[in-house]
Short mmCIF file of C-alpha atoms in Angstrom, two decimals:
data_model
loop_
_atom_site.label_atom_id
_atom_site.label_comp_id
_atom_site.label_asym_id
_atom_site.label_seq_id
_atom_site.Cartn_x
_atom_site.Cartn_y
_atom_site.Cartn_z
CA MET A 1 0.00 0.00 0.00
CA PRO A 2 1.34 3.47 -0.81
CA ALA A 3 2.00 5.76 2.14
CA GLU A 4 -0.60 8.48 2.47
CA LEU A 5 0.22 12.07 3.22
CA ALA A 6 1.23 12.85 6.71
CA PRO A 7 4.65 15.30 8.81
CA LEU A 8 8.36 16.10 10.61
CA GLN A 9 11.60 17.83 9.49
CA LEU A 10 15.19 18.75 10.04
CA HIS A 11 16.61 18.67 13.54
CA LEU A 12 20.23 19.55 12.94
CA PRO A 13 22.70 19.67 15.84
CA PRO A 14 23.00 23.15 17.36
CA SER A 15 26.15 25.10 16.61
CA ALA A 16 28.26 26.81 19.25
CA ARG A 17 26.89 30.21 20.21
CA GLY A 18 29.05 33.26 20.75
CA LEU A 19 28.94 35.01 24.12
CA VAL A 20 27.85 38.65 24.25
CA THR A 21 27.84 41.09 27.14
CA PRO A 22 25.42 43.85 26.17
CA GLU A 23 25.49 47.10 28.07
CA LYS A 24 22.78 48.03 30.54
CA ARG A 25 19.83 49.96 29.18
CA PRO A 26 16.96 51.64 31.05
CA LEU A 27 13.69 49.73 30.94
CA ALA A 28 11.24 50.87 28.30
CA SER A 29 7.55 51.56 28.83
CA ALA A 30 4.95 48.81 29.05
CA VAL A 31 3.13 47.36 26.07
CA ALA A 32 0.51 49.37 24.23
CA ALA A 33 -3.22 48.83 24.59
CA PRO A 34 -4.97 46.35 22.24
CA ASP A 35 -5.15 47.55 18.65
CA PRO A 36 -8.65 47.18 17.17
CA ARG A 37 -7.08 46.98 13.70
CA LEU A 38 -5.78 43.49 14.50
CA LYS A 39 -8.02 41.20 12.48
CA LYS A 40 -9.13 38.02 14.24
CA ARG A 41 -8.82 35.96 11.08
CA ALA A 42 -5.11 36.78 10.93
CA LEU A 43 -4.67 34.20 13.70
CA SER A 44 -6.30 31.40 11.73
CA PRO A 45 -4.46 29.41 9.06
CA PRO A 46 -5.90 29.44 5.55
CA ASP A 47 -6.95 26.06 4.21
CA ARG A 48 -4.17 25.54 1.70
CA ALA A 49 -3.32 21.87 2.11
CA THR A 50 -1.61 20.22 -0.82
CA PRO A 51 -3.59 17.25 -2.17
CA ALA A 52 -2.44 13.89 -0.80
CA MET A 53 0.54 12.39 -2.61
CA ALA A 54 0.75 8.61 -2.45
CA ILE A 55 4.39 7.57 -2.07
CA GLU A 56 5.99 4.16 -2.42
CA PRO A 57 9.34 3.88 -0.59
CA HIS A 58 11.04 2.54 -3.72
CA GLU A 59 10.10 5.78 -5.52
CA LEU A 60 12.43 7.80 -3.29
CA LYS A 61 15.97 8.36 -4.56
CA LEU A 62 18.14 9.65 -1.71
CA LEU A 63 20.59 12.28 -2.96
CA LYS A 64 22.42 14.00 -0.10
CA VAL A 65 22.60 14.10 3.66
CA ILE A 66 21.51 17.54 4.88
CA GLY A 67 21.37 16.88 8.60
CA ARG A 68 21.28 14.57 11.56
CA GLY A 69 19.49 15.05 14.82
CA THR A 70 19.09 13.96 18.40
CA PHE A 71 16.72 11.19 17.35
CA ALA A 72 17.07 11.23 13.55
CA GLN A 73 19.70 8.86 12.21
CA GLN A 74 19.67 10.68 8.88
CA VAL A 75 17.95 13.65 7.26
CA ALA A 76 18.38 13.40 3.51
CA LEU A 77 17.36 15.26 0.38
CA ALA A 78 15.53 12.90 -1.96
CA GLN A 79 13.64 12.95 -5.24
CA HIS A 80 10.25 11.33 -5.65
CA SER A 81 10.63 9.62 -9.04
CA ARG A 82 6.99 9.76 -10.13
CA SER A 83 6.34 13.44 -9.35
CA GLN A 84 10.00 14.56 -9.67
CA ARG A 85 9.43 16.56 -6.49
CA MET A 86 12.36 17.21 -4.16
CA VAL A 87 11.53 16.09 -0.63
CA VAL A 88 13.27 15.47 2.67
CA VAL A 89 13.34 11.99 4.21
CA LYS A 90 13.89 11.96 7.95
CA THR A 91 14.74 8.51 9.30
CA LEU A 92 14.44 7.44 12.94
CA ASP A 93 15.59 4.13 14.39
CA LYS A 94 12.68 2.49 16.26
CA ARG A 95 15.05 1.10 18.88
CA HIS A 96 16.44 4.56 19.63
CA VAL A 97 12.97 6.08 19.78
CA ILE A 98 11.86 3.49 22.35
CA ALA A 99 15.13 3.39 24.32
CA ARG A 100 15.05 7.17 24.71
CA LYS A 101 11.34 7.20 25.55
CA GLN A 102 10.39 9.28 22.52
CA VAL A 103 7.47 7.19 21.24
CA ALA A 104 4.78 9.64 22.36
CA HIS A 105 6.75 12.64 21.08
CA THR A 106 7.28 11.01 17.69
CA LEU A 107 3.60 10.14 17.27
CA THR A 108 2.59 13.63 18.46
CA GLU A 109 4.85 15.22 15.86
CA LYS A 110 3.13 13.19 13.18
CA ASN A 111 -0.32 14.15 14.51
CA VAL A 112 0.50 17.86 14.71
CA LEU A 113 1.86 18.09 11.20
CA GLN A 114 -1.03 16.08 9.81
CA ALA A 115 -3.33 18.65 11.39
CA LEU A 116 -1.47 21.83 10.40
CA GLY A 117 1.44 21.05 8.06
CA GLY A 118 0.56 22.33 4.59
CA ARG A 119 -2.53 24.08 5.95
CA HIS A 120 -0.55 26.95 7.40
CA PRO A 121 1.94 28.86 5.22
CA PHE A 122 4.65 28.89 7.90
CA ILE A 123 4.55 25.26 9.06
CA VAL A 124 6.50 22.61 7.18
CA GLN A 125 4.44 20.03 5.33
CA LEU A 126 4.59 16.26 5.76
CA TYR A 127 3.89 14.40 2.52
CA ALA A 128 4.02 10.83 3.84
CA ALA A 129 5.04 8.63 6.75
CA PHE A 130 5.95 4.95 6.54
CA GLN A 131 7.90 2.33 8.47
CA THR A 132 10.21 -0.59 7.86
CA ASP A 133 11.14 -3.34 10.33
CA ARG A 134 13.74 -1.09 11.91
CA GLU A 135 12.87 2.49 10.98
CA LEU A 136 10.28 5.23 10.94
CA ASN A 137 10.46 7.51 7.91
CA PHE A 138 8.92 10.93 7.38
CA VAL A 139 8.73 12.44 3.90
CA LEU A 140 8.71 16.21 4.23
CA GLU A 141 8.69 19.43 2.31
CA TYR A 142 12.19 20.48 1.22
CA CYS A 143 13.06 23.99 2.41
CA GLN A 144 15.92 25.03 0.14
CA GLY A 145 16.81 28.07 2.23
CA GLY A 146 18.03 25.92 5.12
CA GLU A 147 18.03 26.98 8.77
CA LEU A 148 17.54 30.59 9.78
CA PHE A 149 20.44 29.98 12.19
CA PHE A 150 22.71 29.28 9.19
CA HIS A 151 21.88 32.69 7.71
CA LEU A 152 22.13 34.44 11.08
CA GLN A 153 25.73 33.23 11.30
CA GLN A 154 26.47 34.76 7.88
CA GLN A 155 25.33 38.25 8.92
CA ASN A 156 27.60 41.08 9.98
CA GLN A 157 28.16 40.58 13.74
CA GLN A 158 25.89 37.51 13.43
CA LYS A 159 22.67 39.46 13.96
CA PHE A 160 19.79 40.87 11.94
CA ASP A 161 18.55 44.44 11.92
CA GLU A 162 15.08 45.22 13.26
CA VAL A 163 13.44 45.18 9.82
CA ALA A 164 14.62 41.63 9.09
CA THR A 165 13.90 40.51 12.66
CA ARG A 166 10.37 41.90 12.43
CA PHE A 167 9.74 39.87 9.27
CA TYR A 168 10.95 36.53 10.66
CA ALA A 169 9.40 37.11 14.08
CA ALA A 170 6.02 37.94 12.51
CA GLU A 171 5.90 34.76 10.42
CA VAL A 172 6.97 32.62 13.39
CA LEU A 173 4.39 34.35 15.59
CA SER A 174 1.71 33.57 13.02
CA ALA A 175 2.67 29.87 13.15
CA LEU A 176 2.65 29.88 16.96
CA GLY A 177 -0.80 31.47 16.87
CA ALA A 178 -2.11 28.63 14.72
CA LEU A 179 -0.62 26.03 17.08
CA HIS A 180 -1.96 27.70 20.21
CA ALA A 181 -5.41 28.08 18.66
CA GLN A 182 -5.43 24.27 18.34
CA GLY A 183 -4.22 23.77 21.92
CA ILE A 184 -0.70 22.75 20.85
CA VAL A 185 2.40 23.95 22.69
CA TYR A 186 5.56 23.82 20.53
CA ARG A 187 8.36 23.84 23.16
CA ASP A 188 11.38 23.89 20.86
CA LEU A 189 11.54 27.31 19.23
CA LYS A 190 15.06 28.39 18.23
CA PRO A 191 16.70 29.61 15.00
CA GLU A 192 17.83 26.05 14.17
CA ASN A 193 14.18 24.94 13.93
CA VAL A 194 13.07 27.81 11.72
CA LEU A 195 13.66 26.95 8.06
CA LEU A 196 13.46 29.16 4.98
CA ASP A 197 11.81 28.11 1.74
CA ALA A 198 13.15 29.01 -1.70
CA GLN A 199 11.39 32.40 -1.58
CA GLY A 200 12.79 33.29 1.86
CA HIS A 201 9.63 32.72 3.90
CA VAL A 202 9.62 30.90 7.23
CA LYS A 203 8.71 27.24 7.81
CA LEU A 204 8.51 26.10 11.42
CA ALA A 205 9.90 22.56 11.70
CA ASP A 206 10.69 19.76 14.15
CA PHE A 207 7.65 19.16 16.33
CA GLY A 208 9.19 16.36 18.37
CA PHE A 209 8.58 18.20 21.66
CA ALA A 210 5.11 19.49 20.84
CA LYS A 211 2.20 18.58 23.11
CA GLU A 212 -1.48 18.49 22.23
CA ASN A 213 -4.65 19.19 24.25
CA MET A 214 -3.16 22.17 26.08
CA THR A 215 -6.47 24.03 26.33
CA ASP A 216 -8.32 25.76 29.17
CA GLY A 217 -5.16 26.65 31.07
CA ARG A 218 -3.93 23.07 31.26
CA ARG A 219 -0.39 22.58 32.60
CA THR A 220 2.15 19.89 31.82
CA PHE A 221 5.32 18.93 33.68
CA SER A 222 7.61 17.56 30.97
CA PHE A 223 11.16 18.90 30.88
CA CYS A 224 12.22 19.31 27.26
CA GLY A 225 13.60 21.76 24.73
CA SER A 226 16.89 23.60 24.28
CA PRO A 227 18.43 24.76 27.61
CA GLU A 228 19.00 28.40 26.63
CA TYR A 229 15.36 28.70 25.53
CA LEU A 230 13.66 27.04 28.51
CA SER A 231 11.14 29.16 30.40
CA PRO A 232 11.46 29.83 34.16
CA GLU A 233 8.37 27.74 34.90
CA MET A 234 9.84 24.77 33.01
CA VAL A 235 13.16 25.15 34.83
CA ARG A 236 11.30 25.22 38.16
CA LYS A 237 9.27 22.16 37.08
CA ASP A 238 6.10 23.67 38.51
CA GLY A 239 4.02 23.15 35.38
CA HIS A 240 3.87 25.05 32.09
CA GLY A 241 1.34 25.84 29.39
CA LEU A 242 1.20 27.75 26.12
CA GLU A 243 2.98 30.66 27.81
CA THR A 244 6.27 28.75 27.70
CA ASP A 245 6.35 29.25 23.91
CA MET A 246 6.11 33.01 24.36
CA TRP A 247 9.19 33.03 26.59
CA SER A 248 11.05 31.05 23.92
CA PHE A 249 9.74 33.49 21.32
CA GLY A 250 11.30 36.31 23.35
CA CYS A 251 14.63 34.45 23.42
CA PHE A 252 14.31 33.91 19.65
CA VAL A 253 13.69 37.60 18.92
CA PHE A 254 16.52 38.60 21.27
CA GLU A 255 18.95 36.27 19.49
CA LEU A 256 18.00 37.59 16.05
CA LEU A 257 18.59 41.17 17.24
CA THR A 258 21.79 40.60 19.22
CA GLY A 259 23.38 37.42 17.89
CA ALA A 260 23.00 35.39 21.09
CA PRO A 261 20.26 34.26 23.50
CA PRO A 262 19.55 36.46 26.55
CA PHE A 263 20.72 33.81 29.05
CA GLN A 264 24.01 31.96 28.58
CA SER A 265 26.39 29.89 30.65
CA SER A 266 28.48 26.79 30.05
CA ASN A 267 27.37 25.64 33.51
CA MET A 268 23.81 24.29 33.35
CA HIS A 269 23.05 25.08 36.99
CA ARG A 270 24.21 28.68 36.48
CA LEU A 271 22.20 28.95 33.26
CA PHE A 272 19.01 27.83 34.97
CA ASN A 273 19.59 30.29 37.82
CA LEU A 274 19.90 33.12 35.28
CA ILE A 275 16.68 32.05 33.59
CA GLU A 276 14.79 31.89 36.90
CA GLN A 277 15.99 35.37 37.84
CA GLY A 278 15.03 36.70 34.41
CA ARG A 279 17.26 39.78 34.47
CA VAL A 280 18.11 40.90 30.94
CA TRP A 281 20.58 43.57 29.83
CA TYR A 282 19.55 45.20 26.56
CA PRO A 283 22.15 46.57 24.12
CA PRO A 284 21.80 50.34 23.60
CA TYR A 285 21.24 49.94 19.85
CA LEU A 286 17.85 48.28 20.36
CA SER A 287 14.84 50.52 19.81
CA ALA A 288 12.41 51.30 22.62
CA ASP A 289 9.73 49.23 20.86
CA ALA A 290 12.06 46.23 20.58
CA VAL A 291 12.99 46.42 24.26
CA SER A 292 9.34 46.84 25.25
CA LEU A 293 8.37 43.74 23.27
CA LEU A 294 11.19 41.70 24.78
CA GLN A 295 10.28 42.80 28.30
CA GLY A 296 6.71 41.67 27.73
CA LEU A 297 7.88 38.28 26.47
CA LEU A 298 10.76 37.66 28.88
CA CYS A 299 8.52 38.07 31.89
CA VAL A 300 9.24 35.54 34.65
CA ASN A 301 5.56 35.39 35.64
CA PRO A 302 3.86 33.38 32.86
CA GLN A 303 0.47 34.90 33.66
CA ALA A 304 1.82 38.40 33.00
CA ARG A 305 3.66 37.38 29.82
CA LEU A 306 2.44 38.53 26.41
CA SER A 307 0.23 36.07 24.52
CA VAL A 308 0.36 35.64 20.75
CA GLU A 309 -2.46 38.16 20.34
CA ASP A 310 -0.77 40.63 22.71
CA ALA A 311 2.49 40.38 20.79
CA MET A 312 0.75 40.89 17.45
CA ARG A 313 -0.75 44.13 18.79
CA HIS A 314 2.58 45.41 20.07
CA PRO A 315 4.02 48.62 18.49
CA PHE A 316 7.07 46.64 17.32
CA PHE A 317 4.79 45.05 14.68
CA GLN A 318 2.68 48.15 14.04
CA SER A 319 3.98 48.60 10.48
CA LEU A 320 2.72 45.15 9.44
CA ASP A 321 -0.70 44.13 8.17
CA TRP A 322 -1.27 40.67 9.64
CA ASP A 323 -3.45 39.54 6.75
CA ASP A 324 -0.58 40.41 4.40
CA VAL A 325 1.79 38.43 6.62
CA LEU A 326 -0.47 35.37 6.56
CA GLN A 327 -0.88 35.58 2.79
CA ARG A 328 2.92 35.83 2.30
CA GLN A 329 2.52 39.29 0.81
CA VAL A 330 5.32 40.85 2.89
CA ALA A 331 8.63 40.75 1.02
CA PRO A 332 11.40 38.71 2.73
CA PRO A 333 14.63 40.54 3.66
CA PHE A 334 16.51 38.36 1.17
CA VAL A 335 15.93 35.38 -1.10
CA PRO A 336 18.24 32.42 -0.37
CA VAL A 337 20.66 31.40 -3.11
CA CYS A 338 19.15 28.32 -4.78
CA LYS A 339 20.89 27.37 -8.02
CA SER A 340 18.72 24.35 -8.81
CA LEU A 341 15.84 22.32 -7.39
CA ASP A 342 18.31 19.98 -5.67
CA CYS A 343 20.59 22.78 -4.47
CA THR A 344 22.00 22.28 -0.94
CA HIS A 345 24.01 25.51 -0.88
CA ASN A 346 22.29 26.64 2.33
CA PHE A 347 23.16 23.54 4.35
CA ASP A 348 26.29 22.73 6.33
CA ASP A 349 28.83 21.02 4.07
CA GLY A 350 29.83 18.95 7.08
CA PHE A 351 26.59 17.08 6.39
CA THR A 352 26.31 17.32 2.61
CA SER A 353 29.76 15.74 2.18
CA GLU A 354 28.70 12.61 4.11
CA PRO A 355 27.74 9.47 2.18
CA VAL A 356 23.98 8.99 2.07
CA GLN A 357 22.60 5.71 3.44
CA SER A 358 19.78 3.89 1.70
CA LEU A 359 16.42 3.39 3.38
CA GLY A 360 16.70 0.40 5.68
CA ASP A 361 20.44 0.93 6.19
CA CYS A 362 20.41 3.90 8.58
CA SER A 363 19.57 1.84 11.66
CA GLN A 364 22.39 -0.63 10.95
CA LYS A 365 25.13 1.98 11.52
CA GLN A 366 24.82 3.48 14.97
CA ALA A 367 26.94 6.17 16.58
CA GLU A 368 26.00 4.78 20.01
CA PRO A 369 24.99 1.31 21.20
CA VAL A 370 21.28 0.81 21.88
CA ALA A 371 20.01 -1.61 24.49
CA SER A 372 18.19 -4.32 22.56
CA SER A 373 17.94 -8.09 22.80
CA ASN A 374 17.90 -8.37 19.03
CA ASN A 375 19.83 -5.88 16.91
CA ALA A 376 18.44 -7.16 13.65
CA GLU A 377 14.69 -6.95 14.20
CA THR A 378 12.21 -5.04 16.30
CA THR A 379 10.61 -6.78 19.26
CA PRO A 380 6.90 -7.69 19.30
CA TYR A 381 6.44 -4.79 21.73
CA GLN A 382 7.98 -2.37 19.23
CA ASP A 383 5.80 -3.70 16.45
CA LEU A 384 2.75 -3.13 18.65
CA VAL A 385 3.82 0.40 19.63
CA PHE A 386 4.19 1.51 16.01
CA ALA A 387 1.32 -0.51 14.54
CA GLY A 388 -0.46 1.56 11.93
CA PHE A 389 2.25 4.24 11.85
#
C-alpha cells in the first residue's frame, strides 16, 4: 500500500553560540493597549493543504545528507521519481525512539503536522510517513533556504537588523498562533528549527517536543527543549502551558537582534539560575519598541507574559498588516541562493559531504549502542507500539 500524506523535518545539531555582554539599558515603557485593527482571522491558518501524494518507498531516490538530529539517524534530500518533487526523508531508528522514551513525542509530531502542516503557510508540510522493520520515515517538504540559524551566522556581527527581525518574528508568531489556537504547545523554538523556503519565507519545523490538548489553562510537567530557551516555569518544574512558547519566542527575537540568546552559561546550573531570575541587559542599539516587546515576552511570571495576540498588537509590529503576513505578501529581507531544485548551498557542508545511506540501512550503523535483545529486528512490543504508523 502506498503511504498516504502525513509530517516532521530537520533537527540539525545546534552550533556553538558566541557570548555577548550587552550594556545596561533603562527599561522601556509597558506594552501598548490592544489595537482594534488586528483582524481576528489573521490568527487562523488558511486552508491551503496540498492534495495527498501517495508515495511508495522505492520511488524515493536519496541524494544527499543535509542533517542529523538527536533522534534522527539521517535527514536526507531525496527525489520522488513519479512526481520529480524534491523532498526530505527523515529517518528514525525504532530502537532509539523506544530506548530514549520518545514514542509519544514522535507520534505527536506526526499528529501535529497532519493537522497543520501544509494548511498553514509557515509550518513545514509532511507528505508521507511509513515504516520498515527497523525504521520510521517521514517524507517532508524540502526547504531550500536551510536553517535561519545558518543565515544568522552569515550576517555582519551575526545578527539581523530590526526590519529583518520583524519579518521573521512575525511569520513565526503567526505559526505559533495557529498552534496555540489548536491547543498545541511547541516547546522547541530556536533559529535552528526555523527553516526558509526558496522564496525566503519561514517554515517552522521539528515538532518532536510538541504537546497536544493544552487548552483551558492546562499545565504539563515535561522537561524538554533547548536549555537556553527554557522558560522559568519549566526550569522550576512547577508546570507550564502555552505561555512557555512566548518566553522562547522572546529568546528567539533577542537572538535575532543581538546574535545570542539572553541567558548563557556553560554551567547548566548557572544557566538555569539566570533564567529563573530573568534579568536581561539590553544593548543600547535596540529601539524602545524592541525592548518593550522583549520585556513583555521575557517576563518571569507566565500569567503576565504577552500572549500571541498581545504580541501581534505590540508597536514593534505596528507597520505590518497581519493579513498580508499570513498571505505571504510581505517581502522577505533576502531570497536564499538556490541554483537548482536539488541545491544544498544553504546547508552545512559537514553534512552534505557525508555518504547517504539507503532506506533500511540507517539503523544498521549506529553512533552509540542501543540496548536491545535483538539488533536485527524489532521486538513484538515495538511492532505493537508503532502498529499503523
